[in-house]
Amino acid sequence: MKDRPLLMIPGPIEFDPEVILAMGRPATSHVAPGFIEQFGSALEMMREVWLATSGQPFIMSGSGTLAMDMAASNLVEEGDAVLVVSTGYFGERYAELLKRYGAVVTLLSSPPGEVPDVGEIEDELQRKKYKLLTFTHVDTSTAVKVNPEPIGRLGLKYETLIILDGVCSVAGEEIRQEAWGIDVVLTASQKAIGVPPGLALLVASQRAMETFLSRKTPVRNYYADWNNWLPVMESYEARKPYYFGTPAVSLISALCVSLSQILEEGMESRFRRHAAIGSAFRAACKGLALDQVPRSDTVAANTLSAPKYPEGISGAELLPQINKAGATLAGGLHPAIKDSYFRVGHMGAVTQGDLLATIGAIETGLLKCGYHFSAGAGINAAFKVLNSD
Ligand code: PMP
């Protein structure tokens, strides 16, 4: 018998065995030729995954919050106006983080489960000149997805740099950084990128790099300062070592394996697979008559879902039962609605089998908690979507 449940939270996720194997190899020197090649090719592959041919990739040791910090500290100077479009917990975090670097933040928030209207965002950009706009592509606290394309267009029209927090979306949801005019797309390793936690990843546009290079004041974050890291990235890409801080050699080797797998699958197929898995899971929720946090399918993410608990059943009862039945899931995160829903991650190396097993575990948990439903309704609904063509 397998001795562990499936890890179906919104990161860390189930990782591909080849990626885990790469982590387990003896650590090499960060200036060893083999490692220089891995680091260099990981940077090159990031451009392909991000669909940003002329972007500048950065790979740093840290979690997703460091990637947020890196973008903010390098692009913001004291007194800069920043518009934060927030769809939940991580938008609020970005607003707080930006203030530390002297940004004057305007917060445009939507109630949990909803996304701000593009017209509302444009009105705000018309009202005031903003240097920067940030938004969370998929807010992991609500499973709500914002459409980046029109926001990218607004960034070009109003000459505002656009930062996309893609921690829960990069390499899962469709993102075309360059074509959509997004200046920074940032993420972390532990989600759809498919590598254990520990890497902060980001690609910056030429426009963002020019803004950084024309700063008048020093970057206020010593560790994240691109003046320290740009020569590292440029050198490794030219297959030469350069030291500022010791790179996470084992994680970068694993990243190299994972990015190769992602590109082997192909970005278009990967977007399609995640879309199918997301809609299959939402269909399962409907089959089980579970409401969901996102207001509609159009604003629902494909990388994770947020079903609500049925009337009279709490997370404290249900989640341990689901865990016993084979899937570890996450509780709610948005402070306003935390106890009313749970979260299921379905991204990266996740298979149709993992998804169906997870829905099966949810059905078992619901049954144990005394919920009345037609057994198999969730699995059947998902199965139909997954095999519809
Ligand atoms: N932004 C989003 C959308 C996230 O989902 C997360 C992590 N769940 C973060 C930022 C922060 O990433 P980390 O926990 O790796 O610091």
XYZ file of C-alpha atoms and ligand atoms in Angstrom:
405
model
C 0.000 0.000 0.000
C 1.252 3.510 -0.786
C 2.161 5.139 2.494
C 1.155 8.692 1.711
C -1.831 10.596 0.377
C -1.615 12.622 -2.855
C -0.435 16.171 -2.188
C -3.180 18.226 -3.853
C -2.676 21.627 -2.213
C -1.856 24.769 -4.219
C 1.885 24.202 -3.812
C 4.035 22.380 -3.060
C 2.524 19.884 -5.463
C 3.191 16.311 -6.582
C 6.547 16.494 -8.357
C 7.763 14.423 -11.282
C 10.140 11.637 -10.123
C 12.880 12.831 -12.540
C 12.826 16.250 -10.854
C 13.136 14.692 -7.395
C 15.961 12.485 -8.658
C 17.876 15.567 -9.845
C 17.569 17.017 -6.333
C 19.052 13.877 -4.828
C 22.289 13.870 -6.813
C 25.466 15.037 -5.021
C 25.722 18.831 -4.993
C 28.294 20.184 -7.424
C 30.403 23.321 -7.240
C 28.523 26.361 -8.504
C 31.417 26.953 -10.911
C 31.567 23.368 -12.226
C 31.130 23.273 -16.034
C 28.111 20.946 -15.761
C 26.328 23.319 -13.393
C 27.175 26.399 -15.465
C 25.510 24.661 -18.411
C 22.402 23.836 -16.342
C 22.069 27.372 -14.969
C 22.583 28.888 -18.435
C 20.071 26.631 -20.115
C 17.498 27.121 -17.315
C 17.660 30.884 -17.997
C 17.204 30.306 -21.734
C 14.295 27.935 -21.179
C 12.544 30.436 -18.906
C 12.191 32.801 -21.877
C 10.412 30.048 -23.806
C 8.116 29.094 -20.929
C 7.272 32.739 -20.198
C 6.896 33.426 -23.963
C 9.145 36.440 -23.575
C 11.897 36.260 -26.204
C 13.567 39.537 -25.246
C 12.966 39.341 -21.491
C 15.642 39.223 -18.790
C 15.253 36.129 -16.593
C 16.315 35.971 -12.937
C 16.695 32.836 -10.800
C 17.218 33.462 -7.086
C 17.134 31.459 -3.877
C 13.969 32.281 -1.985
C 10.216 31.801 -2.092
C 7.617 33.582 -4.223
C 7.509 36.486 -1.804
C 11.148 37.229 -2.656
C 10.175 37.395 -6.339
C 7.501 39.966 -5.374
C 10.114 41.813 -3.298
C 12.623 41.749 -6.140
C 10.230 43.322 -8.648
C 9.075 45.980 -6.171
C 12.454 46.959 -4.745
C 14.163 47.260 -8.127
C 11.401 49.208 -9.867
C 10.019 51.447 -7.132
C 11.569 54.645 -5.795
C 10.347 56.800 -2.911
C 7.035 58.483 -3.762
C 6.200 56.436 -6.884
C 2.484 55.889 -7.438
C 1.498 52.216 -7.678
C -1.941 50.780 -8.411
C -2.498 47.382 -6.783
C -5.376 45.426 -8.282
C -6.276 42.966 -5.545
C -8.417 39.851 -5.755
C -7.508 38.540 -2.321
C -4.795 37.736 0.196
C -1.785 38.065 -2.110
C -2.889 41.394 -3.572
C -3.116 42.782 -0.042
C 0.368 41.392 0.631
C 1.725 43.190 -2.441
C 0.272 46.483 -1.261
C 2.015 46.147 2.122
C 5.283 45.072 0.538
C 5.328 47.996 -1.920
C 4.832 50.527 0.872
C 8.097 49.330 2.473
C 9.913 50.668 -0.589
C 8.258 54.067 -0.413
C 5.476 53.455 -2.957
C 2.293 55.493 -2.650
C -0.221 52.686 -3.073
C -3.792 52.854 -4.323
C -5.645 49.610 -3.725
C -8.388 48.528 -6.107
C -9.961 45.484 -4.465
C -12.853 43.247 -5.344
C -14.978 41.157 -2.960
C -13.849 37.516 -2.584
C -14.731 35.528 -5.693
C -14.930 38.548 -7.986
C -12.457 40.407 -10.194
C -12.274 44.172 -10.730
C -13.764 45.369 -13.997
C -11.223 46.418 -16.667
C -13.198 49.674 -17.098
C -12.693 50.433 -13.412
C -8.933 49.879 -13.776
C -8.822 52.165 -16.816
C -10.771 54.889 -14.976
C -8.160 54.815 -12.230
C -5.270 55.009 -14.721
C -6.976 57.988 -16.379
C -7.517 59.720 -13.054
C -3.874 59.549 -11.964
C -0.469 58.788 -13.463
C 0.838 55.488 -12.086
C 4.391 54.273 -12.565
C 3.416 50.699 -11.845
C 0.379 48.417 -11.654
C 0.442 45.023 -9.961
C -2.150 42.268 -10.139
C -2.407 38.638 -9.092
C -3.063 36.433 -12.104
C -4.497 33.627 -9.961
C -5.182 34.569 -6.370
C -4.485 31.411 -4.415
C -6.782 32.531 -1.606
C -9.881 32.666 -3.813
C -9.058 30.597 -6.963
C -10.030 33.662 -8.968
C -8.243 34.432 -12.238
C -7.743 37.880 -13.748
C -7.392 38.181 -17.526
C -3.913 39.690 -18.083
C -4.329 40.650 -21.753
C -6.436 43.829 -21.401
C -4.323 44.941 -18.429
C -1.202 44.608 -20.582
C -2.863 46.823 -23.209
C -3.643 49.443 -20.561
C -0.004 49.359 -19.447
C 1.130 50.316 -22.940
C -1.583 52.944 -23.393
C -0.937 54.710 -20.067
C 2.836 54.052 -19.953
C 2.511 52.137 -16.709
C 4.716 49.152 -15.936
C 2.671 45.994 -15.362
C 3.713 43.386 -12.801
C 1.921 40.050 -12.879
C 2.114 37.884 -9.754
C 2.083 34.498 -11.426
C 3.086 32.389 -8.422
C -0.029 30.270 -8.887
C -0.222 30.492 -12.670
C 3.105 30.435 -14.554
C 3.491 27.206 -16.563
C -0.180 26.342 -15.986
C -2.428 29.224 -17.079
C -1.978 30.875 -20.457
C 0.523 33.750 -20.237
C 2.114 35.395 -23.268
C 4.300 37.912 -21.510
C 5.771 39.668 -24.529
C 2.732 39.597 -26.810
C 0.527 40.875 -23.987
C 2.930 43.645 -22.940
C 3.467 42.467 -19.349
C 6.660 43.913 -17.857
C 7.325 41.475 -15.035
C 6.000 37.949 -14.670
C 7.109 36.434 -11.381
C 6.674 33.045 -9.767
C 8.111 30.455 -7.384
C 9.349 26.943 -8.023
C 6.862 24.918 -5.967
C 3.718 25.349 -8.065
C 3.136 24.725 -11.778
C 6.887 25.064 -12.450
C 7.124 21.711 -10.648
C 10.236 22.023 -8.451
C 10.360 21.818 -4.621
C 10.086 25.175 -2.791
C 13.139 27.452 -2.726
C 13.461 29.334 -6.016
C 12.102 32.791 -6.827
C 11.791 33.197 -10.600
C 11.054 36.255 -12.686
C 11.326 37.576 -16.242
C 11.564 41.343 -16.751
C 10.802 43.153 -20.019
C 13.285 45.512 -21.688
C 11.042 48.384 -20.580
C 11.328 47.224 -16.945
C 15.108 46.878 -17.244
C 15.364 50.412 -18.681
C 13.319 51.728 -15.744
C 15.656 49.919 -13.361
C 18.796 51.209 -15.113
C 17.582 54.803 -14.959
C 16.939 54.776 -11.194
C 18.030 57.881 -9.327
C 18.281 56.249 -5.913
C 19.847 52.984 -4.683
C 17.732 49.832 -4.493
C 16.589 49.538 -0.891
C 16.860 45.769 -0.709
C 20.527 44.697 -0.643
C 19.970 40.997 -1.390
C 17.464 41.476 -4.205
C 19.298 44.365 -5.934
C 19.543 43.593 -9.654
C 22.882 45.440 -9.722
C 24.163 42.407 -7.829
C 22.300 39.763 -9.799
C 22.178 40.969 -13.407
C 25.885 40.177 -13.976
C 25.293 36.717 -12.471
C 22.433 35.974 -14.892
C 24.253 37.439 -17.905
C 27.456 35.540 -17.121
C 25.845 32.151 -16.585
C 23.878 32.586 -19.773
C 27.187 33.261 -21.551
C 28.370 30.012 -19.871
C 30.756 31.803 -17.509
C 30.554 31.704 -13.705
C 30.105 34.894 -11.680
C 29.703 35.119 -7.943
C 27.433 37.256 -5.851
C 25.624 34.746 -3.585
C 25.888 30.951 -3.732
C 23.202 29.650 -6.093
C 20.921 26.800 -4.942
C 22.724 24.221 -7.080
C 20.422 21.240 -6.389
C 17.238 23.243 -6.969
C 18.612 24.762 -10.171
C 19.520 21.272 -11.478
C 15.954 20.204 -10.727
C 14.615 23.359 -12.403
C 16.568 22.490 -15.523
C 14.881 19.058 -15.640
C 11.421 20.486 -15.007
C 11.688 23.281 -17.587
C 12.842 20.718 -20.190
C 9.775 18.599 -19.390
C 7.486 21.632 -19.663
C 8.911 22.548 -23.068
C 8.723 18.951 -24.219
C 5.009 19.010 -23.450
C 4.812 22.372 -25.273
C 3.233 25.545 -23.923
C 0.049 25.294 -25.983
C -0.614 21.687 -24.889
C 0.206 22.603 -21.333
C -2.303 25.475 -21.316
C -4.925 23.149 -22.837
C -4.233 20.358 -20.325
C -4.606 22.726 -17.379
C -7.804 24.184 -18.857
C -9.253 20.668 -19.199
C -8.242 19.674 -15.670
C -9.622 22.898 -14.199
C -12.949 22.574 -15.951
C -13.187 18.862 -15.043
C -12.686 19.686 -11.366
C -15.283 22.464 -11.465
C -17.703 20.075 -13.175
C -17.105 17.591 -10.343
C -17.998 20.291 -7.786
C -21.207 21.008 -9.677
C -21.959 17.270 -9.822
C -21.629 17.172 -6.036
C -23.682 20.371 -5.626
C -20.766 22.160 -3.952
C -20.735 25.920 -4.486
C -17.398 27.529 -5.373
C -15.716 30.790 -4.361
C -15.193 32.165 -7.918
C -18.385 33.905 -9.026
C -18.403 32.178 -12.430
C -16.390 29.833 -14.624
C -15.021 32.790 -16.584
C -13.151 34.080 -13.549
C -12.174 30.641 -12.200
C -8.552 29.459 -12.230
C -7.421 26.230 -13.830
C -4.509 25.628 -11.466
C -6.594 25.373 -8.296
C -10.226 25.287 -7.183
C -12.024 26.564 -4.100
C -15.191 24.571 -3.289
C -17.366 25.617 -0.369
C -18.208 23.238 2.476
C -21.778 21.948 2.391
C -24.154 23.392 4.972
C -23.442 21.925 8.411
C -20.048 20.351 7.557
C -16.837 22.018 8.728
C -13.286 21.814 7.447
C -12.166 20.340 10.752
C -14.468 17.360 10.077
C -14.123 17.007 6.319
C -10.432 17.610 5.505
C -9.043 14.854 7.784
C -11.568 12.405 6.254
C -10.444 13.337 2.741
C -6.838 12.960 3.844
C -7.570 9.471 5.200
C -9.204 8.634 1.877
C -6.011 9.562 -0.009
C -5.686 13.298 -0.749
C -4.179 16.126 1.277
C -6.094 19.342 0.595
C -5.782 22.887 1.982
C -8.221 24.919 4.078
C -9.445 28.421 3.257
C -7.059 31.404 3.294
C -9.012 34.573 2.580
C -9.633 36.072 6.049
C -13.222 37.146 5.252
C -14.424 33.674 4.218
C -11.698 31.374 5.568
C -13.937 28.827 7.292
C -16.409 28.421 4.468
C -14.288 26.742 1.778
C -11.295 24.551 1.011
C -8.670 24.571 -1.728
C -7.532 21.921 -4.160
C -4.399 22.396 -6.269
C -4.350 20.706 -9.682
C -1.339 21.905 -11.608
C 2.057 20.911 -12.978
C 2.692 17.194 -13.266
C -0.856 16.378 -12.058
C -2.452 13.546 -14.069
C -6.073 12.735 -14.874
C -5.637 9.764 -12.528
C -4.545 12.081 -9.677
C -7.566 14.284 -10.301
C -10.076 11.436 -10.338
C -8.457 9.891 -7.237
C -8.769 13.265 -5.474
C -12.434 13.631 -6.403
C -12.951 10.062 -5.172
C -11.309 10.974 -1.841
C -13.549 14.060 -1.575
C -16.637 11.910 -2.196
C -15.490 9.429 0.470
C -14.899 12.275 2.932
C -18.325 13.784 2.203
C -19.968 10.391 2.705
C -18.238 9.926 6.072
C -19.473 13.369 7.140
C -23.068 12.428 6.354
C -23.506 14.566 3.225
C -26.309 13.391 0.930
C -25.331 13.109 -2.722
C -25.405 10.624 -5.505
C -22.187 8.580 -5.120
C -19.922 8.908 -8.155
C -21.589 12.141 -9.331
C -18.359 14.128 -9.030
C -16.172 11.505 -10.658
C -18.654 11.019 -13.507
C -18.901 14.729 -14.224
C -15.105 15.123 -14.297
C -14.664 11.991 -16.381
C -17.091 13.350 -18.995
C -15.157 16.611 -19.327
C -11.792 14.856 -19.507
C -13.004 12.522 -22.239
C -15.207 14.883 -24.194
C -13.256 14.727 -27.464
N 1.525 35.062 -4.693
C 0.664 34.057 -4.878
C -0.425 34.213 -5.877
C 0.802 32.883 -4.152
O -0.040 31.888 -4.333
C 1.856 32.758 -3.210
C 2.041 31.495 -2.394
N 0.944 30.735 -2.165
C 2.720 33.844 -3.063
C 2.538 34.961 -3.826
C 3.854 33.789 -2.095
O 4.735 32.752 -2.425
P 5.627 32.042 -1.330
O 4.726 31.366 -0.364
O 6.439 31.048 -2.136
O 6.462 33.091 -0.695
